[in-house]
Tab-separated table of C-alpha atoms in Angstrom:
chain	number	residue	atom	x	y	z
A	1	GLU	CA	-17.253	15.914	17.502
A	2	ILE	CA	-17.773	12.826	15.362
A	3	VAL	CA	-14.468	11.163	14.519
A	4	LEU	CA	-14.170	9.209	11.279
A	5	THR	CA	-11.550	6.496	10.914
A	6	GLN	CA	-10.622	4.917	7.590
A	7	SER	CA	-8.995	1.627	6.758
A	8	PRO	CA	-6.726	0.535	5.356
A	9	ALA	CA	-4.375	3.512	5.223
A	10	THR	CA	-2.972	2.294	1.916
A	11	LEU	CA	-4.290	-0.179	-0.618
A	12	SER	CA	-2.122	-1.495	-3.440
A	13	LEU	CA	-3.999	-3.353	-6.153
A	14	SER	CA	-3.851	-4.153	-9.858
A	15	PRO	CA	-6.068	-2.898	-12.678
A	16	GLY	CA	-9.300	-4.837	-12.846
A	17	GLU	CA	-9.245	-5.803	-9.181
A	18	ARG	CA	-11.918	-4.818	-6.676
A	19	ALA	CA	-11.147	-2.233	-3.992
A	20	THR	CA	-13.008	-2.104	-0.693
A	21	LEU	CA	-12.462	0.945	1.514
A	22	SER	CA	-13.887	1.299	4.995
A	23	CYS	CA	-15.007	4.323	7.006
A	24	ARG	CA	-16.151	4.041	10.612
A	25	ALA	CA	-17.816	6.808	12.634
A	26	SER	CA	-17.410	7.280	16.389
A	27	GLN	CA	-21.198	7.564	16.671
A	28	SER	CA	-24.107	7.037	14.331
A	29	VAL	CA	-24.318	9.396	11.362
A	30	SER	CA	-27.352	7.596	9.883
A	31	ASN	CA	-26.729	7.698	6.125
A	32	LYS	CA	-25.215	11.188	6.188
A	33	LEU	CA	-21.863	10.271	4.733
A	34	ALA	CA	-20.022	11.134	1.553
A	35	TRP	CA	-16.919	9.887	-0.244
A	36	TYR	CA	-14.427	12.050	-2.141
A	37	GLN	CA	-11.541	11.251	-4.460
A	38	GLN	CA	-8.457	13.462	-4.513
A	39	LYS	CA	-5.671	13.107	-7.058
A	40	PRO	CA	-2.291	14.811	-6.535
A	41	GLY	CA	-2.393	18.537	-7.157
A	42	GLN	CA	-6.161	18.581	-7.599
A	43	PRO	CA	-9.100	19.488	-5.383
A	44	PRO	CA	-11.278	16.643	-4.128
A	45	ARG	CA	-14.158	15.344	-6.216
A	46	LEU	CA	-17.467	14.231	-4.749
A	47	LEU	CA	-18.103	10.563	-5.591
A	48	ILE	CA	-20.900	9.356	-3.323
A	49	TYR	CA	-23.290	11.180	-0.987
A	50	ASP	CA	-25.844	10.012	1.536
A	51	ALA	CA	-23.850	6.776	1.777
A	52	SER	CA	-24.925	5.271	-1.526
A	53	THR	CA	-25.970	7.900	-4.089
A	54	ARG	CA	-23.480	8.491	-6.885
A	55	ALA	CA	-22.796	12.124	-7.670
A	56	THR	CA	-23.342	13.462	-11.172
A	57	GLY	CA	-20.957	12.015	-13.725
A	58	ILE	CA	-19.412	9.404	-11.448
A	59	PRO	CA	-18.800	6.038	-13.194
A	60	GLY	CA	-20.859	3.059	-12.143
A	61	ARG	CA	-17.827	1.169	-10.863
A	62	PHE	CA	-17.959	3.350	-7.743
A	63	SER	CA	-20.558	2.338	-5.187
A	64	GLY	CA	-21.194	3.099	-1.538
A	65	SER	CA	-22.996	1.254	1.205
A	66	GLY	CA	-23.581	1.308	4.929
A	67	SER	CA	-25.454	3.194	7.613
A	68	GLY	CA	-25.048	4.095	11.245
A	69	THR	CA	-21.336	3.800	11.977
A	70	ASP	CA	-19.933	1.523	9.272
A	71	PHE	CA	-19.572	2.452	5.628
A	72	THR	CA	-17.885	1.027	2.565
A	73	LEU	CA	-16.747	2.472	-0.743
A	74	THR	CA	-16.299	-0.174	-3.409
A	75	ILE	CA	-14.529	0.275	-6.719
A	76	SER	CA	-15.632	-2.790	-8.655
A	77	SER	CA	-12.910	-2.934	-11.303
A	78	LEU	CA	-9.970	-0.623	-10.812
A	79	GLU	CA	-8.735	1.609	-13.596
A	80	PRO	CA	-5.255	3.187	-13.542
A	81	GLU	CA	-6.846	6.626	-13.179
A	82	ASP	CA	-8.411	5.571	-9.868
A	83	THR	CA	-5.035	6.094	-8.181
A	84	ALA	CA	-5.883	8.698	-5.550
A	85	VAL	CA	-6.614	9.338	-1.897
A	86	TYR	CA	-10.204	8.678	-0.868
A	87	TYR	CA	-11.823	10.551	2.020
A	88	CYS	CA	-15.104	10.042	3.810
A	89	GLN	CA	-17.021	13.000	5.339
A	90	HIS	CA	-20.143	13.174	7.491
A	91	ARG	CA	-22.813	15.858	7.687
A	92	ALA	CA	-24.640	14.563	10.749
A	93	SER	CA	-23.689	17.438	13.059
A	94	TRP	CA	-21.284	20.363	13.490
A	95	PRO	CA	-18.427	20.265	13.007
A	96	LEU	CA	-18.347	18.518	9.670
A	97	THR	CA	-15.369	16.194	9.706
A	98	PHE	CA	-13.382	14.082	7.271
A	99	GLY	CA	-11.640	10.798	7.750
A	100	PRO	CA	-7.841	10.677	7.400
A	101	GLY	CA	-8.039	9.094	3.949
A	102	THR	CA	-7.136	5.853	2.216
A	103	LYS	CA	-4.458	5.974	-0.456
A	104	VAL	CA	-5.167	3.665	-3.379
A	105	ASP	CA	-2.162	2.724	-5.527
A	106	ILE	CA	-2.732	0.926	-8.781
Q	1	GLU	CA	-20.285	25.437	-16.012
Q	2	VAL	CA	-19.730	25.951	-12.301
Q	3	GLN	CA	-16.481	27.766	-11.574
Q	4	LEU	CA	-14.951	28.763	-8.263
Q	5	VAL	CA	-11.752	30.789	-8.253
Q	6	GLU	CA	-9.930	31.599	-5.034
Q	7	SER	CA	-7.566	34.513	-4.601
Q	8	GLY	CA	-5.774	36.360	-1.826
Q	9	GLY	CA	-3.427	33.675	-0.576
Q	10	GLY	CA	0.198	34.351	0.276
Q	11	LEU	CA	2.873	34.520	2.944
Q	12	VAL	CA	1.989	36.181	6.248
Q	13	GLN	CA	3.715	36.379	9.599
Q	14	PRO	CA	2.242	34.759	12.705
Q	15	GLY	CA	-0.334	37.090	14.209
Q	16	GLY	CA	-1.031	38.678	10.852
Q	17	SER	CA	-4.172	38.854	8.758
Q	18	LEU	CA	-5.221	37.813	5.287
Q	19	ARG	CA	-8.484	37.911	3.331
Q	20	LEU	CA	-9.353	35.179	0.885
Q	21	SER	CA	-11.898	35.681	-1.878
Q	22	CYS	CA	-13.760	33.185	-4.005
Q	23	ALA	CA	-15.370	34.301	-7.251
Q	24	ALA	CA	-18.264	32.093	-8.309
Q	25	SER	CA	-19.888	31.702	-11.703
Q	26	GLY	CA	-22.099	29.308	-13.630
Q	27	PHE	CA	-24.879	29.073	-11.048
Q	28	THR	CA	-27.230	31.235	-9.016
Q	29	PHE	CA	-24.852	32.036	-6.176
Q	30	SER	CA	-27.456	33.103	-3.624
Q	31	ASP	CA	-29.234	29.731	-3.888
Q	32	TYR	CA	-26.328	27.776	-2.436
Q	33	THR	CA	-24.530	27.281	0.820
Q	34	MET	CA	-20.803	27.823	0.552
Q	35	TYR	CA	-17.882	26.426	2.462
Q	36	TRP	CA	-14.201	26.856	3.109
Q	37	VAL	CA	-12.162	23.663	3.474
Q	38	ARG	CA	-8.414	23.583	4.078
Q	39	GLN	CA	-5.615	21.103	3.603
Q	40	ALA	CA	-2.264	21.462	5.323
Q	41	PRO	CA	0.725	20.396	3.206
Q	42	GLY	CA	0.748	16.614	2.871
Q	43	LYS	CA	-2.222	16.251	5.216
Q	44	GLY	CA	-5.932	15.524	5.033
Q	45	LEU	CA	-8.958	17.733	4.608
Q	46	GLU	CA	-10.433	19.964	7.314
Q	47	TRP	CA	-13.748	21.793	7.047
Q	48	VAL	CA	-13.330	25.429	8.149
Q	49	SER	CA	-16.597	27.310	7.665
Q	50	TYR	CA	-20.174	27.183	6.380
Q	51	ILE	CA	-22.357	30.069	5.287
Q	52	ASP	CA	-25.926	29.765	4.074
Q	53	GLY	CA	-27.274	31.381	0.927
Q	54	ARG	CA	-28.289	34.633	2.592
Q	55	GLY	CA	-25.320	34.814	4.932
Q	56	GLY	CA	-27.548	34.601	7.980
Q	57	SER	CA	-26.277	31.286	9.309
Q	58	ILE	CA	-22.541	30.699	9.730
Q	59	HIS	CA	-20.609	27.911	11.412
Q	60	TYR	CA	-16.896	27.414	12.066
Q	61	VAL	CA	-14.575	24.678	13.207
Q	62	ASP	CA	-13.539	25.347	16.803
Q	63	SER	CA	-9.887	25.982	15.937
Q	64	VAL	CA	-10.740	29.148	13.966
Q	65	LYS	CA	-13.642	30.534	15.997
Q	66	GLY	CA	-13.018	34.118	17.034
Q	67	ARG	CA	-10.210	34.492	14.487
Q	68	PHE	CA	-11.808	33.775	11.080
Q	69	THR	CA	-14.925	35.395	9.625
Q	70	ALA	CA	-16.778	34.055	6.615
Q	71	SER	CA	-18.994	36.355	4.580
Q	72	ARG	CA	-20.539	36.614	1.150
Q	73	ASP	CA	-21.694	39.281	-1.276
Q	74	ASN	CA	-24.441	37.797	-3.420
Q	75	ALA	CA	-24.509	40.847	-5.671
Q	76	LYS	CA	-20.888	40.172	-6.556
Q	77	ASN	CA	-21.167	36.353	-6.552
Q	78	SER	CA	-18.332	36.257	-4.082
Q	79	LEU	CA	-17.385	34.430	-0.900
Q	80	TYR	CA	-14.809	35.695	1.570
Q	81	LEU	CA	-12.757	34.462	4.491
Q	82	GLN	CA	-11.183	37.094	6.734
Q	83	MET	CA	-8.387	35.430	8.682
Q	84	ASN	CA	-6.932	37.237	11.706
Q	85	SER	CA	-4.407	36.239	14.377
Q	86	LEU	CA	-2.946	33.675	12.022
Q	87	ARG	CA	-0.919	30.814	13.451
Q	88	ASP	CA	1.657	28.460	11.962
Q	89	GLU	CA	-0.950	25.696	12.010
Q	90	ASP	CA	-3.205	27.712	9.692
Q	91	THR	CA	-0.746	27.074	6.861
Q	92	ALA	CA	-2.737	25.228	4.218
Q	93	VAL	CA	-4.358	25.299	0.831
Q	94	TYR	CA	-7.776	26.860	1.336
Q	95	TYR	CA	-10.525	25.617	-0.948
Q	96	CYS	CA	-13.798	27.333	-1.636
Q	97	ALA	CA	-16.569	24.766	-2.136
Q	98	ARG	CA	-20.212	24.902	-3.141
Q	99	GLY	CA	-22.680	22.757	-1.286
Q	100	THR	CA	-25.102	20.341	-2.878
Q	101	PRO	CA	-28.573	21.897	-3.305
Q	102	THR	CA	-29.933	20.753	0.037
Q	103	LEU	CA	-27.227	18.808	1.832
Q	104	ALA	CA	-23.966	19.658	3.583
Q	105	TYR	CA	-21.672	18.021	1.079
Q	106	PHE	CA	-19.089	19.690	-1.133
Q	107	GLU	CA	-20.201	19.326	-4.725
Q	108	TYR	CA	-17.887	21.743	-6.526
Q	109	TRP	CA	-14.433	22.928	-5.497
Q	110	GLY	CA	-12.064	25.668	-6.529
Q	111	GLN	CA	-8.401	24.995	-7.226
Q	112	GLY	CA	-7.393	26.425	-3.859
Q	113	ALA	CA	-5.310	29.277	-2.478
Q	114	LEU	CA	-2.125	28.620	-0.522
Q	115	VAL	CA	-1.766	30.442	2.776
Q	116	THR	CA	1.633	30.212	4.433
Q	117	VAL	CA	2.053	31.498	7.972
Q	118	SER	CA	5.727	31.850	8.792
Q	119	SER	CA	8.193	34.319	10.213
């Protein structure tokens, strides 16, 4: 099983600041990694897939990078509505797994 | 508009059974892989099952193998999860999710169904 770890656990920033979230895999997942945003009481929303491709309707301030074992989600200029928990997920092999999440407080 | 609506959640005793349903609309159901993903209260996300468009290929997380069965009825645009021998640790919100067209990511999600396993 591929284990995903995320850091930091919590990120507290101000509107307009840049957020950098990290996801590390226990073995290479190539570029087979996605990022999701989950707000309280809501299901997750797909933000980025295959490490760097924005999903439909996702604002340009969200970007993803990385390959192999190290990945980054960047939110270039935080908006108040970006307050959420962000999860990474790989599709490299069964079982599909998620990271534990990074909580972003704005 | 893609819509996924789960039903069938509730309170069940340990060892009991429950069947979740997910009604899909707004897309050609048989063209897409479908998933169940769960989230224990206050915890992170856990993938539970995968089923391909025809229902011929199914995968499960190890913790539910032999207890849960995913199925689909393409004529009814519906996905199911039969859950047997339920344990306390199965308590969670269960989400139905549609895959992206060709990749194992979760593109659309339902609002979830709460399953509580408790005596």
